[in-house]
């Protein structure tokens, strides 16, 4: 659709620049905080676009970033796609071989690199044919010799602050993000202009993750992970103030930003919010009074965490999403009639992954190919479709065949839906434990175990068993000074009260850390590999696995 009628990102920036020229974009750096206004942001973004043109970047070319969350990274968020080029945000936590694979697969022309990540990418690029012809720019005021990378500030210096942003089509590729590929090669998900536009607009509805011009928005979720859940776009659409936490922020850094910048909305995976809770519980006083909403997603938000923030008058919005969904799929808002119910009912609902975002449709299909009833009990695989759900994987026709059916994305998440329409994730299709033909939810057991005092992480996997085919084993990370024997006793007794006997794990094993994927999720594949096929024999936990041995 020519003439600026298409659904594109350009109007969001255009509006923020004109309506909120003085609103700030703040960024934490190791040298202190930087501050820019939307007016300055628009100038710098135009200079970036001109510099990209001068570098020979054309429409459809891919421009990559290898960066933490900061203002310069945010400049690429509009500065790259608004020219018609495509922004590929690379996850720097990926193993080198995956980095090489995706730079080659995406055919990146240029990579913007944070100084603190230079060594990492130089290691991946060294001698690699995949990096041939790829240029680098150093995200700062100094160049990086090892990468032959000029400083970003040099790269955009002397460029015009005017740019004739083109009219783009809604189908124009705007973004690219790879899923971490817990199995096989990473898969690219392309975001078109209209996908990002519709995701932003849906986020802005009351049942999304809405923001106002008075908000101060701090995305802790990395900007290399599904556009920081779209927050930089949503915050700009709202004309809100942005706060970027910079490289590897710890709880003290986040606390300082919240207090000193007056953060009202923030978002991140549960670990971030557990970290802040531990920091406060450890005796550090943090003023959370400005903080209204914390969006928690990427992994299940433990109920105890929701309650802890409730007690401090901070509302947790539990959200579920995927790279393939740009990423928001559900948000656990309370329906209006539930707001009249007691706290217990409410918190149970809010602990679920939530209500489907307006604009999407879903169905839940069981093993027999039937749609499951909405009774909160029956489960099946969640399928989803809508304007911001990808319809295919980038250059991967064979993955398309396996993961899409009749226009639906097969999410690989096993869920129930209750009478009110709240979706609850009970497992991943690949992690389901089948014991004696009966299904056990590893996720539910994990959520139960994590609630015990002294447990900081818990992962439950199925190990093979002569008689029952599979039995659950819990892998637990404990906090310092915990009496392990007593803890196992407590967990086993507690689980027996709550669940059928055969759900109780055959063993509780202590480990130092649950292995994680590059996006910080439990990698049960690695856990199974590291701890071997334990082949539990009937009725007994092998001695080597008995908790007392630990
Ligand atoms: P990756 O696949 O690269 O690890 P994604 O962000 O695409 O990263 O992962 C999406 C998956 O993360 C979902 O399919 C789901 O299994 C899990 N997930 C996301 N949000 C939640 C949540 N709120 N609760 C439980 N699991 C979640």
Coordinates of C-alpha atoms and ligand atoms in Angstrom, one line a residue:
X1 CA 0.0 0.0 0.0
X2 CA 1.9 3.1 -1.2
X3 CA 1.8 6.6 0.1
X4 CA 2.2 5.9 3.8
X5 CA -1.0 4.0 4.4
X6 CA 0.5 0.7 5.3
X7 CA 1.0 -0.6 8.8
X8 CA 4.6 0.4 9.5
X9 CA 6.8 1.6 12.4
X10 CA 7.5 5.0 11.0
X11 CA 4.4 6.8 12.5
X12 CA 5.3 5.7 16.1
X13 CA 8.7 7.5 15.9
X14 CA 7.2 10.4 14.0
X15 CA 4.6 11.0 16.7
X16 CA 6.9 10.6 19.7
X17 CA 9.3 13.2 18.2
X18 CA 6.6 15.7 17.6
X19 CA 4.4 15.2 20.6
X20 CA 7.0 14.4 23.2
X21 CA 10.3 16.1 22.0
X22 CA 11.5 16.6 25.6
X23 CA 10.7 13.1 27.0
X24 CA 13.9 11.3 27.9
X25 CA 15.7 8.1 26.9
X26 CA 18.1 7.1 29.6
X27 CA 20.8 4.5 29.4
X28 CA 23.0 3.0 32.1
X29 CA 26.6 2.7 31.0
X30 CA 29.8 1.8 33.0
X31 CA 30.6 5.5 33.0
X32 CA 27.3 6.7 34.3
X33 CA 24.0 7.4 32.6
X34 CA 23.4 9.0 29.2
X35 CA 20.3 11.1 28.6
X36 CA 18.7 12.0 25.3
X37 CA 15.3 13.4 24.4
X38 CA 13.0 12.0 21.7
X39 CA 14.0 15.1 19.6
X40 CA 17.7 14.2 19.9
X41 CA 16.9 10.5 19.4
X42 CA 15.2 11.4 16.1
X43 CA 18.2 13.4 15.0
X44 CA 20.6 10.6 15.9
X45 CA 18.4 8.0 14.2
X46 CA 18.3 10.0 11.0
X47 CA 22.1 10.3 11.2
X48 CA 22.4 6.5 11.6
X49 CA 20.1 6.0 8.5
X50 CA 22.2 8.4 6.4
X51 CA 25.4 6.6 7.6
X52 CA 23.9 3.2 6.6
X53 CA 23.0 4.6 3.2
X54 CA 26.6 5.9 2.8
X55 CA 27.9 2.5 3.8
X56 CA 25.9 1.0 0.9
X57 CA 23.1 -0.6 2.9
X58 CA 20.1 -1.0 0.7
X59 CA 16.4 -2.0 1.1
X60 CA 16.2 -5.7 2.2
X61 CA 19.8 -5.8 3.4
X62 CA 20.3 -7.2 6.9
X63 CA 21.9 -5.1 9.6
X64 CA 22.8 -7.0 12.8
X65 CA 23.4 -6.0 16.4
X66 CA 25.4 -7.8 19.0
X67 CA 24.5 -5.6 22.0
X68 CA 23.0 -5.2 25.4
X69 CA 20.1 -2.8 26.2
X70 CA 21.1 0.8 25.6
X71 CA 20.1 3.9 23.7
X72 CA 22.4 3.3 20.7
X73 CA 20.8 -0.2 20.3
X74 CA 17.4 1.5 20.5
X75 CA 18.5 3.9 17.7
X76 CA 18.9 0.8 15.4
X77 CA 15.3 -0.2 16.4
X78 CA 13.8 2.5 14.2
X79 CA 16.9 3.7 12.3
X80 CA 17.3 0.3 10.5
X81 CA 13.8 -0.8 9.6
X82 CA 12.5 2.6 8.8
X83 CA 15.0 2.7 5.9
X84 CA 13.6 -0.6 4.5
X85 CA 16.6 -2.6 5.8
X86 CA 16.1 -5.5 8.2
X87 CA 17.3 -5.5 11.8
X88 CA 18.8 -8.8 12.9
X89 CA 19.4 -8.8 16.7
X90 CA 21.9 -11.5 17.5
X91 CA 21.9 -13.2 20.9
X92 CA 25.5 -12.8 22.2
X93 CA 25.0 -15.7 24.6
X94 CA 24.7 -18.2 21.8
X95 CA 27.6 -20.7 21.2
X96 CA 30.1 -19.6 18.6
X97 CA 28.9 -22.2 16.1
X98 CA 25.4 -20.9 16.3
X99 CA 26.6 -17.3 15.8
X100 CA 28.5 -18.3 12.7
X101 CA 25.5 -20.2 11.4
X102 CA 23.0 -17.3 11.9
X103 CA 25.3 -14.6 10.5
X104 CA 25.7 -16.7 7.4
X105 CA 22.0 -17.7 7.2
X106 CA 20.9 -14.1 7.6
X107 CA 23.6 -12.9 5.2
X108 CA 24.3 -9.9 7.5
X109 CA 26.1 -7.0 5.9
X110 CA 27.3 -5.2 9.0
X111 CA 27.2 -5.9 12.7
X112 CA 27.0 -3.3 15.5
X113 CA 29.0 -4.7 18.5
X114 CA 29.2 -3.6 22.1
X115 CA 32.8 -3.2 23.3
X116 CA 32.2 -5.7 26.1
X117 CA 31.1 -8.3 23.6
X118 CA 33.9 -7.6 21.1
X119 CA 36.0 -10.5 22.3
X120 CA 33.1 -12.9 22.0
X121 CA 32.2 -12.1 18.4
X122 CA 35.9 -11.8 17.4
X123 CA 36.3 -15.4 18.7
X124 CA 33.3 -16.6 16.7
X125 CA 34.5 -14.7 13.5
X126 CA 38.1 -15.7 13.6
X127 CA 38.9 -17.6 10.4
X128 CA 35.3 -18.2 9.8
X129 CA 34.1 -18.2 6.2
X130 CA 30.6 -17.2 7.4
X131 CA 32.0 -13.8 8.4
X132 CA 33.7 -13.0 5.1
X133 CA 32.6 -9.6 3.9
X134 CA 30.9 -8.7 7.2
X135 CA 31.8 -5.2 8.5
X136 CA 31.7 -4.2 12.2
X137 CA 30.9 -0.9 14.0
X138 CA 31.8 -0.5 17.7
X139 CA 28.8 0.7 19.8
X140 CA 30.5 3.5 21.5
X141 CA 33.0 6.4 21.1
X142 CA 36.1 4.3 20.6
X143 CA 37.0 2.0 17.8
X144 CA 37.7 -1.7 18.2
X145 CA 40.9 -2.6 16.5
X146 CA 40.5 -6.3 16.6
X147 CA 37.4 -6.0 14.5
X148 CA 38.6 -3.2 12.4
X149 CA 35.4 -1.5 13.7
X150 CA 35.0 2.3 13.6
X151 CA 33.3 3.9 16.6
X152 CA 29.6 4.3 16.3
X153 CA 29.9 8.0 17.2
X154 CA 32.3 8.4 14.3
X155 CA 30.1 6.4 12.0
X156 CA 27.2 8.7 12.5
X157 CA 29.1 11.9 13.0
X158 CA 28.9 14.5 10.2
X159 CA 25.7 13.0 8.8
X160 CA 22.6 14.9 8.2
X161 CA 19.8 15.0 10.9
X162 CA 17.3 14.9 8.1
X163 CA 16.3 11.7 6.4
X164 CA 13.5 11.1 3.9
X165 CA 12.0 8.0 5.5
X166 CA 10.5 6.0 2.6
X167 CA 6.9 4.7 2.3
X168 CA 7.2 1.0 3.0
X169 CA 4.9 -1.9 2.5
X170 CA 3.4 -3.8 5.4
X171 CA 5.1 -6.9 4.1
X172 CA 8.5 -5.3 4.1
X173 CA 10.9 -7.4 6.4
X174 CA 11.8 -5.2 9.4
X175 CA 13.2 -7.6 12.0
X176 CA 14.8 -11.0 12.3
X177 CA 15.4 -13.0 15.5
X178 CA 16.5 -16.6 15.8
X179 CA 15.0 -19.0 18.3
X180 CA 17.7 -20.5 20.5
X181 CA 17.3 -23.9 19.0
X182 CA 17.4 -26.2 22.0
X183 CA 17.3 -29.0 19.4
X184 CA 18.9 -28.6 16.0
X185 CA 20.0 -25.4 14.2
X186 CA 18.5 -22.1 15.3
X187 CA 15.5 -21.1 13.3
X188 CA 15.0 -17.5 12.0
X189 CA 11.8 -15.7 12.5
X190 CA 11.2 -12.7 10.3
X191 CA 9.1 -9.8 11.5
X192 CA 7.5 -7.7 8.9
X193 CA 6.6 -4.0 9.3
X194 CA 2.9 -4.9 9.8
X195 CA 3.7 -7.7 12.3
X196 CA 5.6 -5.2 14.5
X197 CA 2.9 -2.6 14.0
X198 CA 0.0 -4.9 15.0
X199 CA 2.0 -6.3 17.9
X200 CA 2.6 -2.8 19.1
X201 CA -1.1 -1.8 18.8
X202 CA -2.3 -5.0 20.5
X203 CA 0.2 -4.4 23.3
X204 CA -1.3 -0.9 23.7
X205 CA -4.8 -2.3 24.4
X206 CA -5.9 -2.6 28.1
X207 CA -5.5 -6.4 27.8
X208 CA -2.0 -6.2 26.4
X209 CA 0.9 -4.5 28.2
X210 CA -0.4 -1.0 27.9
X211 CA 1.7 2.1 28.5
X212 CA 1.0 5.8 28.8
X213 CA 3.0 9.0 28.1
X214 CA 3.5 9.4 31.9
X215 CA 5.1 6.0 32.1
X216 CA 8.8 5.3 32.7
X217 CA 9.5 2.0 30.9
X218 CA 12.5 -0.2 31.7
X219 CA 12.9 -3.3 29.6
X220 CA 15.2 -5.7 31.4
X221 CA 14.5 -8.4 28.9
X222 CA 17.3 -8.2 26.4
X223 CA 16.8 -6.3 23.2
X224 CA 18.3 -9.3 21.4
X225 CA 15.5 -11.4 22.6
X226 CA 12.4 -10.8 20.5
X227 CA 12.8 -7.0 20.4
X228 CA 12.8 -6.9 24.2
X229 CA 9.2 -8.2 24.0
X230 CA 8.4 -5.2 21.7
X231 CA 8.7 -2.8 24.6
X232 CA 10.9 -0.2 22.9
X233 CA 8.2 0.1 20.2
X234 CA 5.3 0.1 22.6
X235 CA 6.9 2.7 24.8
X236 CA 7.6 4.9 21.8
X237 CA 4.0 4.5 20.6
X238 CA 2.9 5.8 24.0
X239 CA 5.5 8.6 24.1
X240 CA 6.8 7.2 27.4
X241 CA 10.2 7.7 28.9
X242 CA 12.7 4.8 28.2
X243 CA 15.2 3.5 30.7
X244 CA 17.8 1.0 29.4
X245 CA 19.7 -1.0 32.0
X246 CA 22.9 -1.4 29.9
X247 CA 25.4 -4.3 30.1
X248 CA 24.7 -7.1 32.6
X249 CA 22.7 -5.2 35.2
X250 CA 22.6 -6.7 38.7
X251 CA 19.8 -6.2 41.2
X252 CA 21.6 -3.2 42.7
X253 CA 21.8 -1.5 39.3
X254 CA 18.1 -2.2 38.7
X255 CA 17.1 -0.9 42.1
X256 CA 19.1 2.3 41.5
X257 CA 17.4 2.8 38.1
X258 CA 13.9 2.2 39.5
X259 CA 14.5 4.6 42.4
X260 CA 16.3 7.4 40.6
X261 CA 14.5 7.3 37.3
X262 CA 11.1 6.6 38.7
X263 CA 10.5 3.4 36.7
X264 CA 6.7 2.6 36.5
X265 CA 6.7 -0.4 34.1
X266 CA 9.4 -3.0 33.7
X267 CA 9.7 -6.5 32.2
X268 CA 11.9 -9.5 32.4
X269 CA 12.2 -13.3 33.0
X270 CA 11.4 -14.6 36.5
X271 CA 15.1 -14.8 37.5
X272 CA 15.4 -11.0 37.2
X273 CA 12.5 -10.5 39.7
X274 CA 13.6 -13.3 42.0
X275 CA 17.0 -11.5 42.0
X276 CA 15.5 -8.2 43.0
X277 CA 13.5 -9.9 45.7
X278 CA 16.6 -11.6 47.2
X279 CA 18.4 -8.3 47.1
X280 CA 15.6 -6.6 49.1
X281 CA 15.2 -9.6 51.5
X282 CA 19.0 -9.5 52.0
X283 CA 18.5 -6.3 53.8
X284 CA 18.9 -3.7 51.1
X285 CA 16.2 -1.1 51.2
X286 CA 14.7 -0.3 47.8
X287 CA 12.0 2.2 47.2
X288 CA 9.6 0.4 44.8
X289 CA 6.8 3.0 45.2
X290 CA 6.9 4.3 41.6
X291 CA 6.8 0.8 40.1
X292 CA 3.2 -0.1 39.1
X293 CA 3.7 -3.1 36.8
X294 CA 6.2 -5.8 36.2
X295 CA 5.7 -8.0 33.2
X296 CA 7.1 -11.5 33.8
X297 CA 7.3 -14.0 31.0
X298 CA 9.7 -16.3 29.1
X299 CA 9.2 -18.9 31.9
X300 CA 6.5 -19.5 34.5
X301 CA 6.2 -16.8 37.1
X302 CA 6.1 -18.6 40.5
X303 CA 3.1 -17.7 42.5
X304 CA 5.1 -16.8 45.5
X305 CA 6.9 -14.2 43.4
X306 CA 3.5 -12.6 42.4
X307 CA 2.5 -12.5 46.0
X308 CA 5.7 -10.9 47.1
X309 CA 5.3 -8.1 44.6
X310 CA 1.6 -7.7 45.5
X311 CA 2.6 -7.1 49.1
X312 CA 4.7 -4.2 47.8
X313 CA 1.9 -2.9 45.7
X314 CA 3.6 -3.8 42.4
X315 CA 1.3 -5.6 40.0
X316 CA 2.8 -8.6 38.3
X317 CA 1.4 -9.3 34.8
X318 CA 2.3 -12.8 33.9
X319 CA 2.6 -13.1 30.1
X320 CA 3.4 -16.0 27.7
X321 CA 5.0 -15.6 24.3
X322 CA 7.3 -17.0 21.8
X323 CA 9.9 -15.7 19.3
X324 CA 7.4 -16.8 16.6
X325 CA 4.8 -14.4 18.1
X326 CA 6.8 -11.2 18.2
X327 CA 6.4 -12.4 21.1
X328 CA 3.2 -11.7 23.1
X329 CA 0.5 -14.4 23.1
X330 CA -1.3 -14.2 26.4
X331 CA -1.4 -11.8 29.4
X332 CA -2.8 -12.8 32.7
X333 CA -5.2 -9.9 33.3
X334 CA -8.1 -10.4 35.7
X335 CA -11.4 -10.4 33.9
X336 CA -13.7 -7.8 35.4
X337 CA -16.0 -10.2 37.3
X338 CA -13.0 -11.9 38.9
X339 CA -11.9 -8.7 40.4
X340 CA -14.7 -9.1 42.9
X341 CA -13.5 -12.5 44.0
X342 CA -11.2 -13.3 47.0
X343 CA -7.4 -12.9 46.7
X344 CA -6.8 -16.7 46.6
X345 CA -9.0 -17.1 43.5
X346 CA -7.4 -14.0 41.9
X347 CA -3.8 -15.0 42.5
X348 CA -4.5 -18.5 41.1
X349 CA -5.8 -17.0 37.9
X350 CA -2.9 -14.5 37.6
X351 CA -0.4 -17.3 38.1
X352 CA -1.7 -18.9 34.9
X353 CA -0.2 -17.8 31.5
X354 CA -3.4 -15.8 30.9
X355 CA -5.9 -14.6 28.4
X356 CA -5.2 -14.6 24.7
X357 CA -4.2 -11.1 23.5
X358 CA -6.9 -9.4 21.5
X359 CA -6.2 -10.0 17.8
X360 CA -5.1 -13.7 18.1
X361 CA -7.0 -17.0 17.9
X362 CA -6.0 -20.3 19.4
X363 CA -7.1 -23.9 19.7
X364 CA -5.8 -26.7 21.9
X365 CA -5.6 -30.2 20.3
X366 CA -5.2 -33.4 22.2
X367 CA -3.3 -36.6 21.2
X368 CA -6.3 -37.9 19.2
X369 CA -6.5 -34.7 17.2
X370 CA -9.6 -33.4 19.0
X371 CA -10.0 -29.9 20.4
X372 CA -10.0 -30.1 24.2
X373 CA -12.9 -28.6 26.2
X374 CA -12.3 -25.5 28.3
X375 CA -12.4 -27.2 31.8
X376 CA -9.0 -26.4 33.2
X377 CA -8.2 -30.1 33.2
X378 CA -8.0 -31.6 29.7
X379 CA -4.8 -30.7 27.9
X380 CA -3.3 -30.7 24.5
X381 CA -0.9 -28.7 22.3
X382 CA -1.6 -25.0 21.8
X383 CA -2.0 -23.8 18.3
X384 CA -2.2 -20.1 17.6
X385 CA -2.6 -17.7 14.7
X386 CA -2.9 -14.0 14.1
X387 CA -1.4 -10.9 12.5
X388 CA 1.8 -11.0 14.5
X389 CA 2.3 -14.7 14.5
X390 CA 4.9 -15.8 11.9
X391 CA 3.6 -17.9 9.0
X392 CA 6.9 -19.6 8.2
X393 CA 10.5 -19.9 9.3
X394 CA 13.2 -18.0 7.5
X395 CA 14.6 -20.2 4.7
X396 CA 13.6 -23.4 6.5
X397 CA 10.8 -25.2 4.5
X398 CA 11.3 -28.4 6.4
X399 CA 10.7 -26.7 9.7
X400 CA 7.6 -25.1 8.3
X401 CA 6.1 -28.5 7.5
X402 CA 6.6 -29.7 11.1
X403 CA 5.5 -26.7 13.0
X404 CA 2.6 -25.2 11.1
X405 CA -0.7 -26.9 10.3
X406 CA -3.6 -25.4 8.3
X407 CA -2.3 -21.9 9.0
X408 CA -1.8 -22.5 12.8
X409 CA 1.6 -22.3 14.5
X410 CA 2.1 -25.4 16.6
X411 CA 3.6 -23.9 19.7
X412 CA 5.0 -27.1 21.3
X413 CA 3.4 -26.0 24.5
X414 CA 1.0 -28.3 26.3
X415 CA -1.8 -26.3 28.0
X416 CA -5.2 -26.4 29.7
X417 CA -7.8 -23.8 29.3
X418 CA -10.2 -23.1 32.1
X419 CA -13.9 -22.1 32.0
X420 CA -12.9 -18.4 32.0
X421 CA -10.5 -18.9 29.1
X422 CA -7.3 -18.7 31.1
X423 CA -4.5 -20.7 29.4
X424 CA -2.1 -22.6 31.7
X425 CA 1.1 -24.1 30.4
X426 CA 1.5 -27.6 31.8
X427 CA 4.5 -28.8 29.8
X428 CA 6.5 -28.7 26.6
X429 CA 5.5 -31.4 24.2
X430 CA 9.1 -32.6 24.2
X431 CA 9.4 -32.6 28.0
X432 CA 6.1 -34.5 28.8
X433 CA 6.7 -37.4 31.2
X434 CA 4.7 -40.5 30.6
X435 CA 4.7 -43.0 33.5
X436 CA 2.9 -46.2 32.9
X437 CA 1.0 -44.6 30.1
X438 CA -0.2 -41.7 32.4
X439 CA 1.0 -38.2 31.9
X440 CA 2.8 -36.2 34.6
X441 CA 3.3 -32.4 34.4
X442 CA 7.0 -31.6 34.9
X443 CA 6.1 -27.9 35.0
X444 CA 3.6 -28.4 37.8
X445 CA 6.0 -30.4 39.9
X446 CA 8.7 -27.7 39.3
X447 CA 6.3 -25.0 40.4
X448 CA 5.5 -26.9 43.5
X449 CA 9.1 -27.7 44.4
X450 CA 10.4 -24.2 43.9
X451 CA 7.9 -23.0 46.5
X452 CA 9.8 -24.8 49.3
X453 CA 12.1 -22.7 51.4
X454 CA 15.7 -23.4 50.5
X455 CA 15.1 -24.2 46.9
X456 CA 16.3 -21.7 44.3
X457 CA 15.9 -23.7 41.1
X458 CA 14.1 -27.0 40.3
X459 CA 13.8 -29.0 37.1
X460 CA 12.0 -32.2 36.7
X461 CA 12.7 -34.6 33.9
X462 CA 11.6 -38.1 33.0
X463 CA 14.2 -40.9 33.2
X464 CA 13.7 -44.3 31.7
X465 CA 12.4 -47.0 34.0
X466 CA 12.1 -50.7 33.3
X467 CA 8.5 -51.1 34.4
X468 CA 6.9 -47.6 34.1
X469 CA 8.8 -46.6 30.9
X470 CA 9.6 -43.2 32.5
X471 CA 9.7 -41.8 36.1
X472 CA 10.1 -38.2 37.2
X473 CA 13.4 -37.2 38.9
X474 CA 13.8 -33.7 40.4
X475 CA 17.0 -31.8 40.1
X476 CA 17.2 -29.1 42.7
X477 CA 19.5 -26.2 43.4
X478 CA 19.5 -25.1 47.0
X479 CA 20.4 -21.9 48.8
X480 CA 23.4 -21.9 51.1
X481 CA 23.2 -23.7 54.4
X482 CA 20.2 -25.9 53.7
X483 CA 19.9 -29.3 55.4
X484 CA 19.5 -31.4 52.3
X485 CA 18.1 -34.5 53.9
X486 CA 15.5 -32.5 55.7
X487 CA 14.6 -30.7 52.5
X488 CA 14.1 -33.9 50.6
X489 CA 11.8 -35.1 53.4
X490 CA 9.8 -31.9 53.3
X491 CA 9.5 -32.0 49.5
X492 CA 8.4 -35.6 49.4
X493 CA 5.9 -35.3 52.2
X494 CA 4.5 -32.1 50.7
X495 CA 4.2 -33.5 47.2
X496 CA 2.5 -36.6 48.5
X497 CA -0.2 -34.5 50.1
X498 CA -0.8 -32.5 47.0
X499 CA -0.4 -35.0 44.2
X500 CA -1.1 -38.7 43.4
X501 CA 1.6 -41.0 44.8
X502 CA 2.9 -41.8 41.3
X503 CA 3.6 -38.1 40.6
X504 CA 6.1 -37.9 43.4
X505 CA 9.6 -38.0 41.9
X506 CA 11.6 -41.2 42.4
X507 CA 14.6 -39.1 43.4
X508 CA 15.6 -35.6 44.4
X509 CA 19.1 -34.8 43.1
X510 CA 21.2 -31.8 44.1
X511 CA 23.0 -29.9 41.4
X512 CA 24.9 -26.6 41.3
X513 CA 22.9 -25.1 38.5
X514 CA 20.2 -26.1 36.1
X515 CA 21.8 -25.9 32.6
X516 CA 20.2 -23.0 30.6
X517 CA 19.7 -22.3 26.9
X518 CA 21.1 -19.0 25.5
X519 CA 17.8 -17.4 26.3
X520 CA 18.1 -18.4 29.9
X521 CA 15.6 -21.2 29.9
X522 CA 16.1 -24.6 31.5
X523 CA 17.7 -26.9 29.0
X524 CA 16.3 -30.2 30.0
X525 CA 18.0 -31.8 27.0
X526 CA 21.4 -30.8 28.6
X527 CA 20.2 -31.9 32.0
X528 CA 19.3 -35.3 30.6
X529 CA 22.7 -35.5 28.8
X530 CA 24.7 -34.3 31.9
X531 CA 23.1 -36.6 34.3
X532 CA 22.8 -39.6 32.0
X533 CA 20.0 -42.0 31.4
X534 CA 19.6 -43.1 35.0
X535 CA 17.5 -46.1 34.1
X536 CA 15.7 -46.4 37.3
X537 CA 14.9 -49.9 38.2
X538 CA 11.6 -50.8 39.6
X539 CA 10.8 -49.7 43.1
X540 CA 14.2 -48.4 44.1
X541 CA 16.3 -45.4 43.6
X542 CA 19.8 -46.6 42.5
X543 CA 22.2 -46.0 45.4
X544 CA 24.4 -43.6 43.4
X545 CA 21.3 -41.4 43.0
X546 CA 20.0 -41.5 46.5
X547 CA 19.9 -38.1 48.0
X548 CA 21.9 -39.1 51.1
X549 CA 24.9 -39.8 48.9
X550 CA 25.1 -36.2 47.8
Ligands
LIG1 P1 13.4 -19.9 22.9 O1 12.5 -20.9 22.2 O2 14.4 -19.3 22.0 O3 13.9 -20.5 24.2 P2 11.2 -18.3 23.1 O4 11.0 -17.0 23.8 O5 10.7 -18.3 21.7 O6 12.6 -18.6 23.3 O7 10.5 -19.4 24.0 C1 9.2 -19.6 23.9 C2 8.8 -20.6 24.9 O8 9.1 -20.2 26.2 C3 7.3 -20.9 24.9 O9 6.9 -21.7 23.9 C4 7.1 -21.5 26.3 O10 7.5 -22.8 26.4 C5 8.1 -20.7 27.2 N1 7.4 -19.6 27.9 C6 7.3 -18.3 27.5 N2 6.6 -17.6 28.4 C7 6.3 -18.5 29.4 C8 5.5 -18.4 30.6 N3 5.0 -17.2 31.0 N4 5.4 -19.5 31.3 C9 5.9 -20.6 31.0 N5 6.6 -20.8 29.8 C10 6.8 -19.7 29.0

